[in-house]
Tab-separated table of C-alpha atoms and ligand atoms in Angstrom:
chain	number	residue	atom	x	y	z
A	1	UNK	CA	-9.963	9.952	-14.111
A	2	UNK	CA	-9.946	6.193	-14.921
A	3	UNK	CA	-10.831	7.103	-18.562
A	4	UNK	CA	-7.175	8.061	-19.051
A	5	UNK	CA	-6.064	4.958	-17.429
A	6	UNK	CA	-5.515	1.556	-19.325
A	7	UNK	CA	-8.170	-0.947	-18.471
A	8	UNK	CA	-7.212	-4.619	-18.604
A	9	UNK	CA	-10.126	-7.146	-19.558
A	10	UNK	CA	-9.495	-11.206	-19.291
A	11	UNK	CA	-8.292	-11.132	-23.221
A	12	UNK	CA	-5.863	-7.986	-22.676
A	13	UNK	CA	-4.100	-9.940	-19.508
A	14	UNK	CA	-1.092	-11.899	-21.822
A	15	UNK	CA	-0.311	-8.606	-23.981
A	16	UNK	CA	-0.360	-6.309	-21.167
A	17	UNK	CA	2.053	-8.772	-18.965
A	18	UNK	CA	3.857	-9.314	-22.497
A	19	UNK	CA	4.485	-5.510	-22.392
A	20	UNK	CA	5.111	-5.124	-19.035
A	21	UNK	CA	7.784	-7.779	-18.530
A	22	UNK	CA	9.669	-6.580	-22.122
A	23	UNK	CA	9.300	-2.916	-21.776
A	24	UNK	CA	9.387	-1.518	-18.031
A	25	UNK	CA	10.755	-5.162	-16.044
A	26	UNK	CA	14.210	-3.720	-17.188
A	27	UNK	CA	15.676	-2.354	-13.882
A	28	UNK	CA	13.566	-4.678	-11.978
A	29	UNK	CA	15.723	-7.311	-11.135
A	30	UNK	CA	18.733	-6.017	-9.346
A	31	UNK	CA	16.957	-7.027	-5.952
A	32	UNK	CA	13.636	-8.536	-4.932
A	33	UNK	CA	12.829	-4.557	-3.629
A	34	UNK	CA	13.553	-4.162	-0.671
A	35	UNK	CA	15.775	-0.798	0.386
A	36	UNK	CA	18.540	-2.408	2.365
A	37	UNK	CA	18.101	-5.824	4.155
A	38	UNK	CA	21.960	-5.709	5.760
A	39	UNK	CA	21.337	-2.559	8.356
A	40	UNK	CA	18.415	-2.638	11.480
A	41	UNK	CA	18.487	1.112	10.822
A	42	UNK	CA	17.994	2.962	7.728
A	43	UNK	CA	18.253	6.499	6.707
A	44	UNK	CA	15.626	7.475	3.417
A	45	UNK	CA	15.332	10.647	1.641
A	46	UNK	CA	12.387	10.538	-0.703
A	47	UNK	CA	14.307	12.796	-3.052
A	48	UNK	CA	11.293	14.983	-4.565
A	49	UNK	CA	9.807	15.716	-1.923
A	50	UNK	CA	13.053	16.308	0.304
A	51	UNK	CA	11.495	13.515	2.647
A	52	UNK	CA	13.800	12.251	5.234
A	53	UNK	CA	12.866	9.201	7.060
A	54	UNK	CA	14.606	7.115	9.632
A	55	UNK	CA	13.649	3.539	9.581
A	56	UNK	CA	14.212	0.759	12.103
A	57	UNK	CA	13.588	-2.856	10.607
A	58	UNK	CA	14.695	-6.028	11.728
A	59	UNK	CA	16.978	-8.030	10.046
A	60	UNK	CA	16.944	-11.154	12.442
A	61	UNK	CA	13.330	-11.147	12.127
A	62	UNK	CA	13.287	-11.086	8.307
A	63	UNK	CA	15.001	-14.682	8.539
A	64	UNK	CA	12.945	-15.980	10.947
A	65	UNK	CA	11.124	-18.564	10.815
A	66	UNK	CA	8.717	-18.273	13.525
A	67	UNK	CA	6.560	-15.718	12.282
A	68	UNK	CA	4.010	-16.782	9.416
A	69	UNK	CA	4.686	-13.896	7.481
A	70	UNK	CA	8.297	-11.996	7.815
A	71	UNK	CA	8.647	-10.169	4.588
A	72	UNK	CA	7.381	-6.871	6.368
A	73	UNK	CA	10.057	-6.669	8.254
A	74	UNK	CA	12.141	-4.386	6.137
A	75	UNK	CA	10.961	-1.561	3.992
A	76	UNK	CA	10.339	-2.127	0.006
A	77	UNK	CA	11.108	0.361	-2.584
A	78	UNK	CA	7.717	0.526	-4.578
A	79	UNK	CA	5.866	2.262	-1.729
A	80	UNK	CA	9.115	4.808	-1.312
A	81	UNK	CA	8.824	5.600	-5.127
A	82	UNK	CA	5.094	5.683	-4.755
A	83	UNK	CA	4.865	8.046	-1.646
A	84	UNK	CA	7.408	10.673	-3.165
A	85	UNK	CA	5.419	10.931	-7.015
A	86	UNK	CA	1.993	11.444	-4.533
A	87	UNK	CA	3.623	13.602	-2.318
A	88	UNK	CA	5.985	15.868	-5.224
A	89	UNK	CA	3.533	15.764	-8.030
A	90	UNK	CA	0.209	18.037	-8.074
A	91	UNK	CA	-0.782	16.279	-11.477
A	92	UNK	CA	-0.052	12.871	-9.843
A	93	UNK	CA	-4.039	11.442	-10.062
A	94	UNK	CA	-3.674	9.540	-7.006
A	95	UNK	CA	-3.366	12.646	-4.934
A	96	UNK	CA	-6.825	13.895	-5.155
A	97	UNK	CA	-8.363	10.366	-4.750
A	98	UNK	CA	-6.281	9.942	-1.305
A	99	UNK	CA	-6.443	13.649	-0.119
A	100	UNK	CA	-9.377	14.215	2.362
A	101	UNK	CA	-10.816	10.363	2.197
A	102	UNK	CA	-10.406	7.862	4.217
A	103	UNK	CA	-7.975	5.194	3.300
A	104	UNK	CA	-7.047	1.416	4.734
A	105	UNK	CA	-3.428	0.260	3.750
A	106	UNK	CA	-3.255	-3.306	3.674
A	107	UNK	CA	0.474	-4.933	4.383
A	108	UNK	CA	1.663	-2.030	5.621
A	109	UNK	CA	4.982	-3.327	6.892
A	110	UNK	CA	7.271	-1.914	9.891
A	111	UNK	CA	8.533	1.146	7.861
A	112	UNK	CA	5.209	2.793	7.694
A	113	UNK	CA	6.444	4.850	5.482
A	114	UNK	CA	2.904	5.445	3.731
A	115	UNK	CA	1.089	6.135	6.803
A	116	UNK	CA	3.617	8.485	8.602
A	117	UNK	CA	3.841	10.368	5.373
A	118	UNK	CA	0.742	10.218	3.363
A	119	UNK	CA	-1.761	9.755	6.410
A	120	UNK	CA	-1.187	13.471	7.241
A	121	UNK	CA	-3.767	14.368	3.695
A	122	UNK	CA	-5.909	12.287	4.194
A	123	UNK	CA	-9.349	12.386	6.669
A	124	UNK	CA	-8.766	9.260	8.018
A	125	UNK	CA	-6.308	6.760	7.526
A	126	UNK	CA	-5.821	3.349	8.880
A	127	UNK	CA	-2.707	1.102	8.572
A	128	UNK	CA	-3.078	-3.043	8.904
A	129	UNK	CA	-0.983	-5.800	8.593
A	130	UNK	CA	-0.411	-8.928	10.861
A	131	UNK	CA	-0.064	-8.347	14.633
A	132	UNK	CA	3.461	-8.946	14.935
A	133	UNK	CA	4.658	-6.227	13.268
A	134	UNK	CA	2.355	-3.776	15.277
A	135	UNK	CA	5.254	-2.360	17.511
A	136	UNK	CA	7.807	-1.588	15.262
A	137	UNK	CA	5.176	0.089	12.539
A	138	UNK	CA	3.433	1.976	15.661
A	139	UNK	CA	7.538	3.412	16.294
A	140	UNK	CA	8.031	4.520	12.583
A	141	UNK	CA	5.546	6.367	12.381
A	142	UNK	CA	5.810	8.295	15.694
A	143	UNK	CA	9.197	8.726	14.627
A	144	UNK	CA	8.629	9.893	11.112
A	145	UNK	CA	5.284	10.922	10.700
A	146	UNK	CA	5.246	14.432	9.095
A	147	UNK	CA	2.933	16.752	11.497
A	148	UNK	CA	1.611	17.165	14.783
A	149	UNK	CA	-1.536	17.636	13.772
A	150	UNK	CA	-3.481	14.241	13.711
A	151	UNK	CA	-5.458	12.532	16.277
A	152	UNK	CA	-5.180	8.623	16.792
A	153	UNK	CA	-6.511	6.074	19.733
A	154	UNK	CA	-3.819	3.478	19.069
A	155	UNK	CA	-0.791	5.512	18.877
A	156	UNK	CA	-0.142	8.120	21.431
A	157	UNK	CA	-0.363	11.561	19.693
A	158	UNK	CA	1.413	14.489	20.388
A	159	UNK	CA	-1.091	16.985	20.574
A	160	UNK	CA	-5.255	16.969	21.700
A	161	UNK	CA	-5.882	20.267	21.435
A	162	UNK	CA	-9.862	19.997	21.598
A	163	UNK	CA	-10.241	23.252	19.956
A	164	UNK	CA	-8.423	22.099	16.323
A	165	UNK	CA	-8.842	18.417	17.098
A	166	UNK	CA	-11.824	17.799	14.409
A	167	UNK	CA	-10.038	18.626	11.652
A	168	UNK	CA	-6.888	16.751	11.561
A	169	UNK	CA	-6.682	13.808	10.571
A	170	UNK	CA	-7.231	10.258	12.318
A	171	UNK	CA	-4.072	7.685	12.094
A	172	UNK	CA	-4.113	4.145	13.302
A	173	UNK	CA	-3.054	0.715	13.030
A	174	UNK	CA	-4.732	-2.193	13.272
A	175	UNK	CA	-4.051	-6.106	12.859
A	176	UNK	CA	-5.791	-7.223	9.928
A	177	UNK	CA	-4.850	-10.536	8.375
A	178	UNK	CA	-6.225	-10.925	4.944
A	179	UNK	CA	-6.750	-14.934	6.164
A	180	UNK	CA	-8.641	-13.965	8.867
A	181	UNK	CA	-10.127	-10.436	8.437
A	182	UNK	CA	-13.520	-10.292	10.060
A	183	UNK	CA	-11.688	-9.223	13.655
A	184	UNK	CA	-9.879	-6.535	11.647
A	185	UNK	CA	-12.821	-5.525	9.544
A	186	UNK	CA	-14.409	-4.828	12.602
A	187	UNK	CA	-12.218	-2.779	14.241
A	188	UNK	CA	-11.798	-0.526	11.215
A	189	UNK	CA	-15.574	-0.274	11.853
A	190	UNK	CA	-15.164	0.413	15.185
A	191	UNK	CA	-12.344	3.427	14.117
A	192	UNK	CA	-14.154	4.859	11.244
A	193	UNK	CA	-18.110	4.053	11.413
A	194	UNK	CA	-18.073	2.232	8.327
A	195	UNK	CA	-17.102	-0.969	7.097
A	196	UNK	CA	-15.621	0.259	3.862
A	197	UNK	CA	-12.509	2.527	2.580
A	198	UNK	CA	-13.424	5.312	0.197
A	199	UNK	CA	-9.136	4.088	-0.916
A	200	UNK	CA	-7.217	0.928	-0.051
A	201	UNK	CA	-3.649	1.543	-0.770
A	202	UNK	CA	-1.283	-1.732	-0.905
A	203	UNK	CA	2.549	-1.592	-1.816
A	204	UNK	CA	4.520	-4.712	-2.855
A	205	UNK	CA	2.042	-7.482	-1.352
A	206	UNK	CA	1.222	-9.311	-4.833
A	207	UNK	CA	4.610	-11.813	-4.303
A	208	UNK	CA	2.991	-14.856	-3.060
A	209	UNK	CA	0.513	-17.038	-5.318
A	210	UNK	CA	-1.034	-18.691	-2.124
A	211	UNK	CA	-2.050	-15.286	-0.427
A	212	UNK	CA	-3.249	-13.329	-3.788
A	213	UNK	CA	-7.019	-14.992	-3.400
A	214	UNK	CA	-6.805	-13.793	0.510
A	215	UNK	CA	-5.690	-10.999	-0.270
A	216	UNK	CA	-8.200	-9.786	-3.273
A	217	UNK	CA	-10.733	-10.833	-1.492
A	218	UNK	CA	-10.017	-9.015	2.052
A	219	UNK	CA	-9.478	-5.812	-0.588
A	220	UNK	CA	-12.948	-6.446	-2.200
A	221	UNK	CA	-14.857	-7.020	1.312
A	222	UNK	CA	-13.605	-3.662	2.317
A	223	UNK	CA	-14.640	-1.766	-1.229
A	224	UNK	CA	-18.375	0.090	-1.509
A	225	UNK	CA	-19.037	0.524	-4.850
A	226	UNK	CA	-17.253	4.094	-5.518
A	227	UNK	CA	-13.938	2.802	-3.316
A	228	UNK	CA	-10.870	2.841	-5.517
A	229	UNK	CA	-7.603	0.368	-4.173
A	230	UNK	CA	-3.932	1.163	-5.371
A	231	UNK	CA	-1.917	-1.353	-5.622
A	232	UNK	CA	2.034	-0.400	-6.669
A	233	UNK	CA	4.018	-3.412	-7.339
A	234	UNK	CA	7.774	-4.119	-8.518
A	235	UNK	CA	7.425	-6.511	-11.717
A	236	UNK	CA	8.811	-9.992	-10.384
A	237	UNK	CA	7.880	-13.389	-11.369
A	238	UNK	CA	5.293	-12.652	-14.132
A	239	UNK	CA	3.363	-15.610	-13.005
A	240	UNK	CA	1.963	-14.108	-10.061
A	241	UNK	CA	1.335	-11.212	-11.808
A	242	UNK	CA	-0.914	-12.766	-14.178
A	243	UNK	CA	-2.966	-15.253	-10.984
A	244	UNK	CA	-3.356	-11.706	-9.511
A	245	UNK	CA	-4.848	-9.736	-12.066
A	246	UNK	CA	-7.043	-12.813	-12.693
A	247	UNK	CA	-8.118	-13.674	-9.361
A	248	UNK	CA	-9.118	-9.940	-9.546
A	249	UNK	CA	-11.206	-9.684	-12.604
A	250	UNK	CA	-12.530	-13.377	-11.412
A	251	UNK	CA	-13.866	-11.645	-8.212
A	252	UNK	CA	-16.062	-8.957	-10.040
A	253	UNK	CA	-13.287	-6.140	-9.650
A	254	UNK	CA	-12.192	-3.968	-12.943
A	255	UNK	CA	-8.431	-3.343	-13.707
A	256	UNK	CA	-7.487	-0.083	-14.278
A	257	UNK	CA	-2.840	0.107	-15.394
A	258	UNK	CA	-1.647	3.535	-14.640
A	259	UNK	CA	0.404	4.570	-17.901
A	260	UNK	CA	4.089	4.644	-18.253
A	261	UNK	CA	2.919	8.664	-19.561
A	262	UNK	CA	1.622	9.265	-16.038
A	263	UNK	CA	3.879	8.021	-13.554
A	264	UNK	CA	6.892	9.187	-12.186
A	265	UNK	CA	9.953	8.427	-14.330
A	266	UNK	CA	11.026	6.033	-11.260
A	267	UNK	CA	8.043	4.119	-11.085
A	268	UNK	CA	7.665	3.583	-14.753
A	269	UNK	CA	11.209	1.561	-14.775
A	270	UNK	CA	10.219	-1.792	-12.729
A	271	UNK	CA	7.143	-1.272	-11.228
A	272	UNK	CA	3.325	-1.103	-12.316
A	273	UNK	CA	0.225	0.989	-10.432
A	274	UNK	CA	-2.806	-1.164	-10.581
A	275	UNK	CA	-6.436	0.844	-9.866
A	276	UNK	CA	-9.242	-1.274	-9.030
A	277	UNK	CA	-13.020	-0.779	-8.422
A	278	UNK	CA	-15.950	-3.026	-7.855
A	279	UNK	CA	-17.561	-3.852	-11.562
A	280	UNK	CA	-21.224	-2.084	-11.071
B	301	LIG	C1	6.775	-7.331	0.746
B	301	LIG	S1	6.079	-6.763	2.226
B	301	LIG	C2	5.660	-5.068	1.840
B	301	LIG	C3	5.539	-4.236	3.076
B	301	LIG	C4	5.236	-2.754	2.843
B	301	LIG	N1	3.987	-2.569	2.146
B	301	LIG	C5	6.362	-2.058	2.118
B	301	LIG	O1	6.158	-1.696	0.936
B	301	LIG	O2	7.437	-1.847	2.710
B	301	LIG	C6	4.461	-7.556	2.227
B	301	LIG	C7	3.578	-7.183	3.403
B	301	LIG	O3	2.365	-7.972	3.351
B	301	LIG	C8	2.078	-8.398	4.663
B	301	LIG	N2	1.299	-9.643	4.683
B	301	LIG	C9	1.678	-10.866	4.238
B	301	LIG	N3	0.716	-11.771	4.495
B	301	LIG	C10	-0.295	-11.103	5.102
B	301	LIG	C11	-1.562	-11.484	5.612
B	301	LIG	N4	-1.987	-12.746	5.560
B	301	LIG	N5	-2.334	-10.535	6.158
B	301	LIG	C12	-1.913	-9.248	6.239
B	301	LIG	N6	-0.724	-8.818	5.773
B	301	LIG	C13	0.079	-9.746	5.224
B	301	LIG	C14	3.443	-8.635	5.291
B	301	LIG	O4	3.384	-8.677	6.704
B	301	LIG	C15	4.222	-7.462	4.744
B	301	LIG	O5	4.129	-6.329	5.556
């Protein structure tokens, strides 16, 4: 799969930003990408996949200042767009990597949108981000998630049937802070038996230069060598672009760009898919 892909090495990092930020950055900038930061409650359709999704964020939160981190707070657009192309497209070549494997989202944010709608294909899935946004992501997805048929030990689910329970799938969340992961790494240890992800999924986290090292490394410590992570961003300040893809290639991880050809027509205006493995 990654053949088709574009692979960025240390010399191809200046072009490809060149081409990213001239080419695709072009309806980028009307917001920083989030949905709607003015309403607590939010209505989505994912319009492909005839989605509908009822969000609760929280506004006051957002502009808090009490919690280290408050960006989660409110739902972004790149892991809408991102969710609908997986979820409306059979040639989309992230659907067979997630389908059946077990998967860690990092940053998941309150909306959950990815767990409550992609966690239903997958074997296992496991949603993370810092503790205070537990609650309200724990809500979304009980609210939104897209079957019955899944088994969890930190949500309440709907349904133990012991006679269909093995296979559905397993959806949790965890805390897991990439500054402090070992007491999240363990717990997704504890949940799946293994202390990697065959996929790590992360929407719209690469925003802050200061957290891109914790970050890439919390994503790395959680990779075997045949785990794939997704990263879907909305092109912003080009300089953080560039410190992330170099932290990455700087921590022994290859870069694989997703082509304009093969995503969605929405994701290829504003937004880049990242693929990384460990370099063998
Ligand atoms: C821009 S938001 C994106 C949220 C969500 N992925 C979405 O697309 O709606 C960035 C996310 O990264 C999370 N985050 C920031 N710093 C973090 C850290 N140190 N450890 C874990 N998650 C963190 C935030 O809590 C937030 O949920």
């Amino acid at each position: 799969m990654f053949e088709d892909f574009d692979q960025i090495k240390y010399d191809d990092i200046d072009d490809h930003i060149f081409d990213l930020y001239t080419e695709r950055a072009s309806a980028a900038g009307e917001n920083l990408g989030f949905v709607d930061r003015t309403k607590d409650t939010i209505d989505i359709l994912l319009p492909k996949s005839q989605t509908d999704l009822t969000i609760r964020q929280s506004i006051s939160s957002l502009s808090s200042t009490t919690n280290t981190s408050s960006t989660g707070f409110v739902c972004w657009k790149s892991a809408l767009l991102l969710a609908d192309w997986i979820l409306s497209d059979d040639s989309c070549p992230l659907k067979q990597l997630i389908c059946s494997h077990v998967v860690l989202e990092l940053g998941t944010g309150v909306s959950s949108l990815l767990a409550s709608t992609l966690g239903p294909l997958t074997k296992q899935y496991v949603a993370s981000d810092q503790k205070h946004l537990l609650k309200l992501m724990k809500h979304n997805f009980v609210e939104n998630v897209t079957t019955t048929k899944y088994k969890s030990s930190t949500v309440e689910a709907p349904n133990n049937n012991p006679a269909r329970q093995n296979v559905w799938p397993l959806i949790d969340f965890i805390e897991l802070d990439w500054e402090y992961p070992e007491w999240g790494m363990e717990e997704f240890g504890q949940l799946t038996g293994s202390t990697t992800a065959d996929v790590i999924i992360a929407c719209d986290t690469i925003y802050n230069s200061y957290l891109i090292p914790y970050f890439v490394k919390t994503a790395k410590r959680m990779m075997g060598d045949c785990s794939t992570t997704i990263v879907s961003l909305q092109l912003r300040d080009d300089t953080v672009m560039e410190l992330f893809l170099k932290e990455c290639l700087d921590c022994g991880l290859k870069i694989w760009s997703i082509p304009e050809t093969v995503l969605s027509p929405e994701l290829r205006s504003g937004f880049v898919v990242y693929c990384l493995r460990v370099k063998q």
